[in-house]
mmCIF file of N, CA, C and O in Angstrom:
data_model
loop_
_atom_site.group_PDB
_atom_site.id
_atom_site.type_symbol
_atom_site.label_atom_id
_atom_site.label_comp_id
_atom_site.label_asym_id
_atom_site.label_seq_id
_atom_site.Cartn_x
_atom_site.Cartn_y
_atom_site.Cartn_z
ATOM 1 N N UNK A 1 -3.196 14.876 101.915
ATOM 2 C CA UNK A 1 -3.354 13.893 100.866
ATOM 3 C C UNK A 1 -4.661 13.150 101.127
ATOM 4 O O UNK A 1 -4.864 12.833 102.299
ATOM 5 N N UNK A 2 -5.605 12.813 100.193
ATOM 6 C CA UNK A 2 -6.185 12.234 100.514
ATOM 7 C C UNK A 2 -6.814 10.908 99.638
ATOM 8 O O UNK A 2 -7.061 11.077 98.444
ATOM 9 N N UNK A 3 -7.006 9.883 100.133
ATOM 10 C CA UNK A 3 -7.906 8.728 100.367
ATOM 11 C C UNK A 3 -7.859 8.357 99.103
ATOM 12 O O UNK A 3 -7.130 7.475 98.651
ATOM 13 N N UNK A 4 -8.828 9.186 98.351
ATOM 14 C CA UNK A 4 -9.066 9.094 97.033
ATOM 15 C C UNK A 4 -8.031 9.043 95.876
ATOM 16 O O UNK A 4 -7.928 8.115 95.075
ATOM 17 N N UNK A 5 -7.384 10.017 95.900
ATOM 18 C CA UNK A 5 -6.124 10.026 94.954
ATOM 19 C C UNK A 5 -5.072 8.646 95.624
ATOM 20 O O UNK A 5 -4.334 8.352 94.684
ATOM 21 N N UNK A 6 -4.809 7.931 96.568
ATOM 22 C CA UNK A 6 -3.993 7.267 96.530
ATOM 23 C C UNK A 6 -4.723 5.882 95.862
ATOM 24 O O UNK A 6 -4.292 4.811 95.435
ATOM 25 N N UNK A 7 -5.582 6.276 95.956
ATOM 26 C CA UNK A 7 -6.586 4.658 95.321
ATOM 27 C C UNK A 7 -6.270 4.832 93.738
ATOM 28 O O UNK A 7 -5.907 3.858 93.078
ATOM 29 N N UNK A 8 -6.385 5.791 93.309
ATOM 30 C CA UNK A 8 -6.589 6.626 91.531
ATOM 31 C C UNK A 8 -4.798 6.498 91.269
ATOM 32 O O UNK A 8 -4.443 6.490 90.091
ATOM 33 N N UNK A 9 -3.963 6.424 92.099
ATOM 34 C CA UNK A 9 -2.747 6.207 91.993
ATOM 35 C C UNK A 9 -2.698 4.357 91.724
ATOM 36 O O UNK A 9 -2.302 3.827 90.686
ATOM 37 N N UNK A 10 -3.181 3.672 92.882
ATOM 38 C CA UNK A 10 -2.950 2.498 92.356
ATOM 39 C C UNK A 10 -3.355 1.857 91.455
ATOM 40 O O UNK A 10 -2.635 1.033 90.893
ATOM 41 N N UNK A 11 -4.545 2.072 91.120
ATOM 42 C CA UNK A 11 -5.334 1.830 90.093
ATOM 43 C C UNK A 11 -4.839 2.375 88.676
ATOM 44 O O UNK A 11 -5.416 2.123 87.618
ATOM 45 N N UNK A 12 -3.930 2.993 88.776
ATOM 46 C CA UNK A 12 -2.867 3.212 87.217
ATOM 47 C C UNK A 12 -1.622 2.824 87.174
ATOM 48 O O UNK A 12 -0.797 3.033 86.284
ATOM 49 N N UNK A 13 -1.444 1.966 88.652
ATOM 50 C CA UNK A 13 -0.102 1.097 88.619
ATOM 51 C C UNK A 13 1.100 1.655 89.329
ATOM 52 O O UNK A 13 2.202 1.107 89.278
ATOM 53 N N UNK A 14 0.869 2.697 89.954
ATOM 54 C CA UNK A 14 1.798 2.964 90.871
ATOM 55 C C UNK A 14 1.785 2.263 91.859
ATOM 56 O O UNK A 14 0.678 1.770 92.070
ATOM 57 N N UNK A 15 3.083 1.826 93.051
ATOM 58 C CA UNK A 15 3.308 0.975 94.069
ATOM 59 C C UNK A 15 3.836 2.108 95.110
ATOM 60 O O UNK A 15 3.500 2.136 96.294
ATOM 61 N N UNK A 16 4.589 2.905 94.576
ATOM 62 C CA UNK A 16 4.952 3.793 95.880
ATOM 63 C C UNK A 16 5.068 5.091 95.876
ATOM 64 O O UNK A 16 5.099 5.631 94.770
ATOM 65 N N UNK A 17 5.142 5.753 96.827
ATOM 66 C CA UNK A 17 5.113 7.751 97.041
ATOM 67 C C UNK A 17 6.199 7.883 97.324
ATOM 68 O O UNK A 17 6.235 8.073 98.539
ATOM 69 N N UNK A 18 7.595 7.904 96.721
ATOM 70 C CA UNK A 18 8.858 9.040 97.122
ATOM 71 C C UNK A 18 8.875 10.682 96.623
ATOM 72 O O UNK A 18 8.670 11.304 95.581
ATOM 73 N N UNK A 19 9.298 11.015 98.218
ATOM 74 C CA UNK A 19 8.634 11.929 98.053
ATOM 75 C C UNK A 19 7.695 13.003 97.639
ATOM 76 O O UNK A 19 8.122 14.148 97.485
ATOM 77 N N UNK A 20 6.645 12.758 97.479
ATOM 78 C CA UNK A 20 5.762 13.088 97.127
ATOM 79 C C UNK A 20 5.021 12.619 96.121
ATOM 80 O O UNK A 20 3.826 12.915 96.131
ATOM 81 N N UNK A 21 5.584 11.733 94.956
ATOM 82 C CA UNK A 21 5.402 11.735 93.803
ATOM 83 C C UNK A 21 5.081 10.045 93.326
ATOM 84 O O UNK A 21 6.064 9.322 93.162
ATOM 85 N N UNK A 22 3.770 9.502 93.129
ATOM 86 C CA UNK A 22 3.283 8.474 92.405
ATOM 87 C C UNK A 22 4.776 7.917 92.040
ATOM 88 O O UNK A 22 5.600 8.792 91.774
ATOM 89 N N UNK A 23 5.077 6.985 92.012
ATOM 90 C CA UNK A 23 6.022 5.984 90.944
ATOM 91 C C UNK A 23 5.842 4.921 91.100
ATOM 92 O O UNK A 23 5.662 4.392 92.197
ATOM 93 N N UNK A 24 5.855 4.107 89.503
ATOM 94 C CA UNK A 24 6.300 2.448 89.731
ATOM 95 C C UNK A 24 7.275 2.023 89.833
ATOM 96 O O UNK A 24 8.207 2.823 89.759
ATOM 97 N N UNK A 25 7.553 0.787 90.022
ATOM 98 C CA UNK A 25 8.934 -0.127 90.382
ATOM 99 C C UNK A 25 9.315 -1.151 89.732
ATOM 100 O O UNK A 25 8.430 -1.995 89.597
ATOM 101 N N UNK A 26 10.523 -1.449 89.177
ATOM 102 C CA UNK A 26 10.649 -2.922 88.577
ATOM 103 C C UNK A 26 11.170 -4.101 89.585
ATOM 104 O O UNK A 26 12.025 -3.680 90.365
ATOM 105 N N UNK A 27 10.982 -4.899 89.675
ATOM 106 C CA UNK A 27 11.320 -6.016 90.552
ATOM 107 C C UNK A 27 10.856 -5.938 91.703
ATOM 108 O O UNK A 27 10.107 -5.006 91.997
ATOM 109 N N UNK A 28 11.217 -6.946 92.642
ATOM 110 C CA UNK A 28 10.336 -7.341 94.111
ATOM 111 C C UNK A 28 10.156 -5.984 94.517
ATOM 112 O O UNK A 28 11.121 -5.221 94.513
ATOM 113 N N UNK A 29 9.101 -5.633 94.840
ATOM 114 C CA UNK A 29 8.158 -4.319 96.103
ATOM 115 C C UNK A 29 8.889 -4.399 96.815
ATOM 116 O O UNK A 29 9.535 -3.352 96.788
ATOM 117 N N UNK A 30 9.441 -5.371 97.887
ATOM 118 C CA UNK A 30 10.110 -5.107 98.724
ATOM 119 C C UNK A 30 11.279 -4.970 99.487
ATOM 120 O O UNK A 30 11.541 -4.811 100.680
ATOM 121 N N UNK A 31 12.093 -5.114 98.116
ATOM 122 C CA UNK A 31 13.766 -4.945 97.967
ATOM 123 C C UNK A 31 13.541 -3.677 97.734
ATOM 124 O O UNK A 31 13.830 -2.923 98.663
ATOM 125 N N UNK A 32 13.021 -3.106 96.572
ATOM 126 C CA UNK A 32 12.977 -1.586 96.084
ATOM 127 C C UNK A 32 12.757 -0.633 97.243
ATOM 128 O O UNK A 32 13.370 0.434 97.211
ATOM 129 N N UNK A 33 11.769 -0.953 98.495
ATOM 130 C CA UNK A 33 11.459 -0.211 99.086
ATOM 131 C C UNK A 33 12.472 -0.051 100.062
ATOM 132 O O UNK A 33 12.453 1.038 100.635
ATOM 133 N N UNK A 34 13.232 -0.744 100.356
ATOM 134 C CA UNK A 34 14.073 -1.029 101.492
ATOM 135 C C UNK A 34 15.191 -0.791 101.263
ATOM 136 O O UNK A 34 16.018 -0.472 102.117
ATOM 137 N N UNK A 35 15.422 -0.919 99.937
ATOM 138 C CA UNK A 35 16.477 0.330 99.416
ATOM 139 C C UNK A 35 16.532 1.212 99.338
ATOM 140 O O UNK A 35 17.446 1.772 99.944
ATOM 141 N N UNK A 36 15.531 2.063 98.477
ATOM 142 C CA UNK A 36 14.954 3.276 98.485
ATOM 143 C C UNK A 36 15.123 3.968 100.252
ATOM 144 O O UNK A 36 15.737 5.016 100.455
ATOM 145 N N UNK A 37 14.602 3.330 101.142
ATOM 146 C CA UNK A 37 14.546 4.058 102.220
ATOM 147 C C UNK A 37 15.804 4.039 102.745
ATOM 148 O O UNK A 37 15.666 4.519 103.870
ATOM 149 N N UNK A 38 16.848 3.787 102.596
ATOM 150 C CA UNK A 38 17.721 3.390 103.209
ATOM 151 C C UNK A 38 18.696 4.767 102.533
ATOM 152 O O UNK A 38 19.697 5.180 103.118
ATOM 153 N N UNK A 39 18.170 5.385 101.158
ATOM 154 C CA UNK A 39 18.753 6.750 100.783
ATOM 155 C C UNK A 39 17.701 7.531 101.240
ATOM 156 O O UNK A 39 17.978 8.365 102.102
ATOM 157 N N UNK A 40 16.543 7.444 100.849
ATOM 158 C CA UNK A 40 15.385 8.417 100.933
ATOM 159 C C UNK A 40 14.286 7.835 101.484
ATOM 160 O O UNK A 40 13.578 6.949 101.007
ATOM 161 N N UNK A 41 14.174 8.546 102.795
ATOM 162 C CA UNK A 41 13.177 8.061 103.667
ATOM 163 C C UNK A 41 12.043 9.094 103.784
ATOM 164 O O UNK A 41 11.711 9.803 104.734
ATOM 165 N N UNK A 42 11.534 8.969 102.510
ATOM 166 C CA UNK A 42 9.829 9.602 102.325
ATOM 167 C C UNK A 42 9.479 8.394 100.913
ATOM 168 O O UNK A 42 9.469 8.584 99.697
ATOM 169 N N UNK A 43 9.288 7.479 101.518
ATOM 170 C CA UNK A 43 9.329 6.492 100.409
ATOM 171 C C UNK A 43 8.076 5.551 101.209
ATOM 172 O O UNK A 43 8.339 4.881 102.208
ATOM 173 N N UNK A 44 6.859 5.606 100.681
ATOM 174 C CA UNK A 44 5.672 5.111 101.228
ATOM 175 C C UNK A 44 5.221 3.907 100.120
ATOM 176 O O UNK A 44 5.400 4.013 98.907
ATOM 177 N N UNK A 45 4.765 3.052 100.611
ATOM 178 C CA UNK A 45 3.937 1.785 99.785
ATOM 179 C C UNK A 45 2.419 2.361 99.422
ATOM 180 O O UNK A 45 1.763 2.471 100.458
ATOM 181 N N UNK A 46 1.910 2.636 98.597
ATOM 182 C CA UNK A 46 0.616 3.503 98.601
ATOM 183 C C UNK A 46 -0.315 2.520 99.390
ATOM 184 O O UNK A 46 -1.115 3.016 100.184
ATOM 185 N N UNK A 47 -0.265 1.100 99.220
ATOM 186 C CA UNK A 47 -1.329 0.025 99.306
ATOM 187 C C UNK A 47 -1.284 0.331 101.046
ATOM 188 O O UNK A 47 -2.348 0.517 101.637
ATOM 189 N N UNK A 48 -0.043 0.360 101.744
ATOM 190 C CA UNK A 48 -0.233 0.902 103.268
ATOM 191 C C UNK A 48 -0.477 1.911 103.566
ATOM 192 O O UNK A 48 -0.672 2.065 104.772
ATOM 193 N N UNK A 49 -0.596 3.078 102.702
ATOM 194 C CA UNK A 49 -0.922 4.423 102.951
ATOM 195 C C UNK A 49 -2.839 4.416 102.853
ATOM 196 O O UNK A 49 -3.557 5.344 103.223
ATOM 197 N N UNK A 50 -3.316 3.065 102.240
ATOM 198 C CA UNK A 50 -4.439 3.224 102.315
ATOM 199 C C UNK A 50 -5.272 2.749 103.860
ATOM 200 O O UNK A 50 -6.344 2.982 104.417
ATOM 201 N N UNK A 51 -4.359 2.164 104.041
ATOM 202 C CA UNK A 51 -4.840 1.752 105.651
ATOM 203 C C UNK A 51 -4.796 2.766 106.648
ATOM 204 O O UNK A 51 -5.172 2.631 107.812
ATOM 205 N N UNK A 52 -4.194 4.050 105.996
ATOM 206 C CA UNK A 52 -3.688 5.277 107.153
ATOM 207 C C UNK A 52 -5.216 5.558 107.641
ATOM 208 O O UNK A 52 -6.232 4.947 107.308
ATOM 209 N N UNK A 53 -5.117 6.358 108.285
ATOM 210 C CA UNK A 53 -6.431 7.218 109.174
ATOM 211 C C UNK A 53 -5.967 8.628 108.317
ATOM 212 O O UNK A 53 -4.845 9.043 108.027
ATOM 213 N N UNK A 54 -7.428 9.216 108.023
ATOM 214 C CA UNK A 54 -7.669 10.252 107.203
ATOM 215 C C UNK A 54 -6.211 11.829 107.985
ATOM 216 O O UNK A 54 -5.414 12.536 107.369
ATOM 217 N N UNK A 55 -6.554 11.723 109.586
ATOM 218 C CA UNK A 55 -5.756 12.638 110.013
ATOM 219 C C UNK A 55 -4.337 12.529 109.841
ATOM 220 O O UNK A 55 -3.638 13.530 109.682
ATOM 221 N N UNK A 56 -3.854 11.308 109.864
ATOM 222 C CA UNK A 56 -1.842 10.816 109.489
ATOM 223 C C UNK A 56 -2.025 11.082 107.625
ATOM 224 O O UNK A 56 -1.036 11.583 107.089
ATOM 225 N N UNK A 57 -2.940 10.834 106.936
ATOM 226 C CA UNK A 57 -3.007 11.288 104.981
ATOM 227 C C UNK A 57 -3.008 12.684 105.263
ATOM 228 O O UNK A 57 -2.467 13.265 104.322
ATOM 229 N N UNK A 58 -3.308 13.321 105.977
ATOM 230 C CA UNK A 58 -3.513 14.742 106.233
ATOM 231 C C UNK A 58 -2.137 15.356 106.435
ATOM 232 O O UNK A 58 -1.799 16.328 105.761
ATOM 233 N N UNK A 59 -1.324 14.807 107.358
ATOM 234 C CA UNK A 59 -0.312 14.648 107.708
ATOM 235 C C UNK A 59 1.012 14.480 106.569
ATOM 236 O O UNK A 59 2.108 15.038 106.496
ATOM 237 N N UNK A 60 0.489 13.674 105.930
ATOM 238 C CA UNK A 60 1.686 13.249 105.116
ATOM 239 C C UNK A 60 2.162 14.454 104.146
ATOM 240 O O UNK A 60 1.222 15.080 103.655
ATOM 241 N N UNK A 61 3.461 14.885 103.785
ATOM 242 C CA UNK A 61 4.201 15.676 103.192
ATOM 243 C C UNK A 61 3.875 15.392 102.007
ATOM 244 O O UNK A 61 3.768 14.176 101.846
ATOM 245 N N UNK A 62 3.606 16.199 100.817
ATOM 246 C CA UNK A 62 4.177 15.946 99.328
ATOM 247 C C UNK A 62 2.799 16.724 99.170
ATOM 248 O O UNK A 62 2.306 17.427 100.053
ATOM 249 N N UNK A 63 2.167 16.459 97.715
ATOM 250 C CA UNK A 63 1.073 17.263 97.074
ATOM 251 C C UNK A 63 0.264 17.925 98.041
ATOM 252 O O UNK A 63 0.171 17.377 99.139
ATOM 253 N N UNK A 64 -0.429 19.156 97.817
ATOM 254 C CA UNK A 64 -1.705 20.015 98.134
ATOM 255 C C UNK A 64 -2.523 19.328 96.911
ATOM 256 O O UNK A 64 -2.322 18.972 95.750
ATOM 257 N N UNK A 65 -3.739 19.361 98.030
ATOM 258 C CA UNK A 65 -4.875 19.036 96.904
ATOM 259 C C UNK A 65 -5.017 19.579 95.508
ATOM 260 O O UNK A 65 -5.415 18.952 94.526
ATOM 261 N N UNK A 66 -4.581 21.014 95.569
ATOM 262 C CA UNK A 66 -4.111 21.436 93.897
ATOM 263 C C UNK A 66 -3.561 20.909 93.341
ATOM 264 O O UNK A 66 -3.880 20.749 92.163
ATOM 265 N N UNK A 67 -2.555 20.404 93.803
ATOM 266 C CA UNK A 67 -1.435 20.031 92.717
ATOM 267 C C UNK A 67 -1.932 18.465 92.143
ATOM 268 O O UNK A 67 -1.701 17.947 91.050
ATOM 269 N N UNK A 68 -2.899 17.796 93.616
ATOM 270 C CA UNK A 68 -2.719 16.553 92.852
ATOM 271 C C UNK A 68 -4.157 16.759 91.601
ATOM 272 O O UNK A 68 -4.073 15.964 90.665
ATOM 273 N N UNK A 69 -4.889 17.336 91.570
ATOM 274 C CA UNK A 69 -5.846 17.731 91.018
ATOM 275 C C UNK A 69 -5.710 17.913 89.297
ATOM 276 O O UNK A 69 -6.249 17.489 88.275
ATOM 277 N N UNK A 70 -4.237 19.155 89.855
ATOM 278 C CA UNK A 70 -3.825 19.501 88.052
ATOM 279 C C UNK A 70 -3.110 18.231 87.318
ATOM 280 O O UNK A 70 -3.020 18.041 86.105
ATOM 281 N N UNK A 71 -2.549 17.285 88.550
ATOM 282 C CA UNK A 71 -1.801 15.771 88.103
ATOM 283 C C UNK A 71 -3.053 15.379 87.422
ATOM 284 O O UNK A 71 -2.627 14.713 86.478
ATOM 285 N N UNK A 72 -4.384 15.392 87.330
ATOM 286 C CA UNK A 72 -5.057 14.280 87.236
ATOM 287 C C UNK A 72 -6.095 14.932 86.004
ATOM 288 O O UNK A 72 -7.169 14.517 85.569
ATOM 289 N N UNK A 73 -5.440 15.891 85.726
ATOM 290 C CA UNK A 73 -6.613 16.842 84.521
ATOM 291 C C UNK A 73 -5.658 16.539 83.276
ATOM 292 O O UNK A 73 -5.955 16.952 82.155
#
């Protein structure tokens, strides 16, 4: 994953990555998330995924650069 697309994610209003996949949220960020993880724990805050180091975005499970590519055409 990289760098770029999670910025192009927030910047259209997404808040978090379950599993794999851009989504927004209604109500507090941080009830949602803490719920969410508590069923499904691939549930990332994008805004902390931007602080990652390029090798742990590399790391992270969900889209190949293809896929996020054809997301964005």
């Amino acid at each position: 994953m990289k760098r770029e697309q999670i910025q192009k994610w927030v910047e259209q209003g997404y808040q978090i990555l379950k599993d794999g996949e851009p989504q927004g949220i209604e109500g507090t960020l941080l009830d949602n998330v803490d719920s969410l993880n508590e069923k499904e724990p691939q549930v990332f805050l994008l805004a902390d995924l931007l602080q990652w180091p390029d090798e742990e975005l590399d790391k992270l499970q969900g889209f190949s650069d293809d896929q996020i590519q054809a997301m964005d055409s």
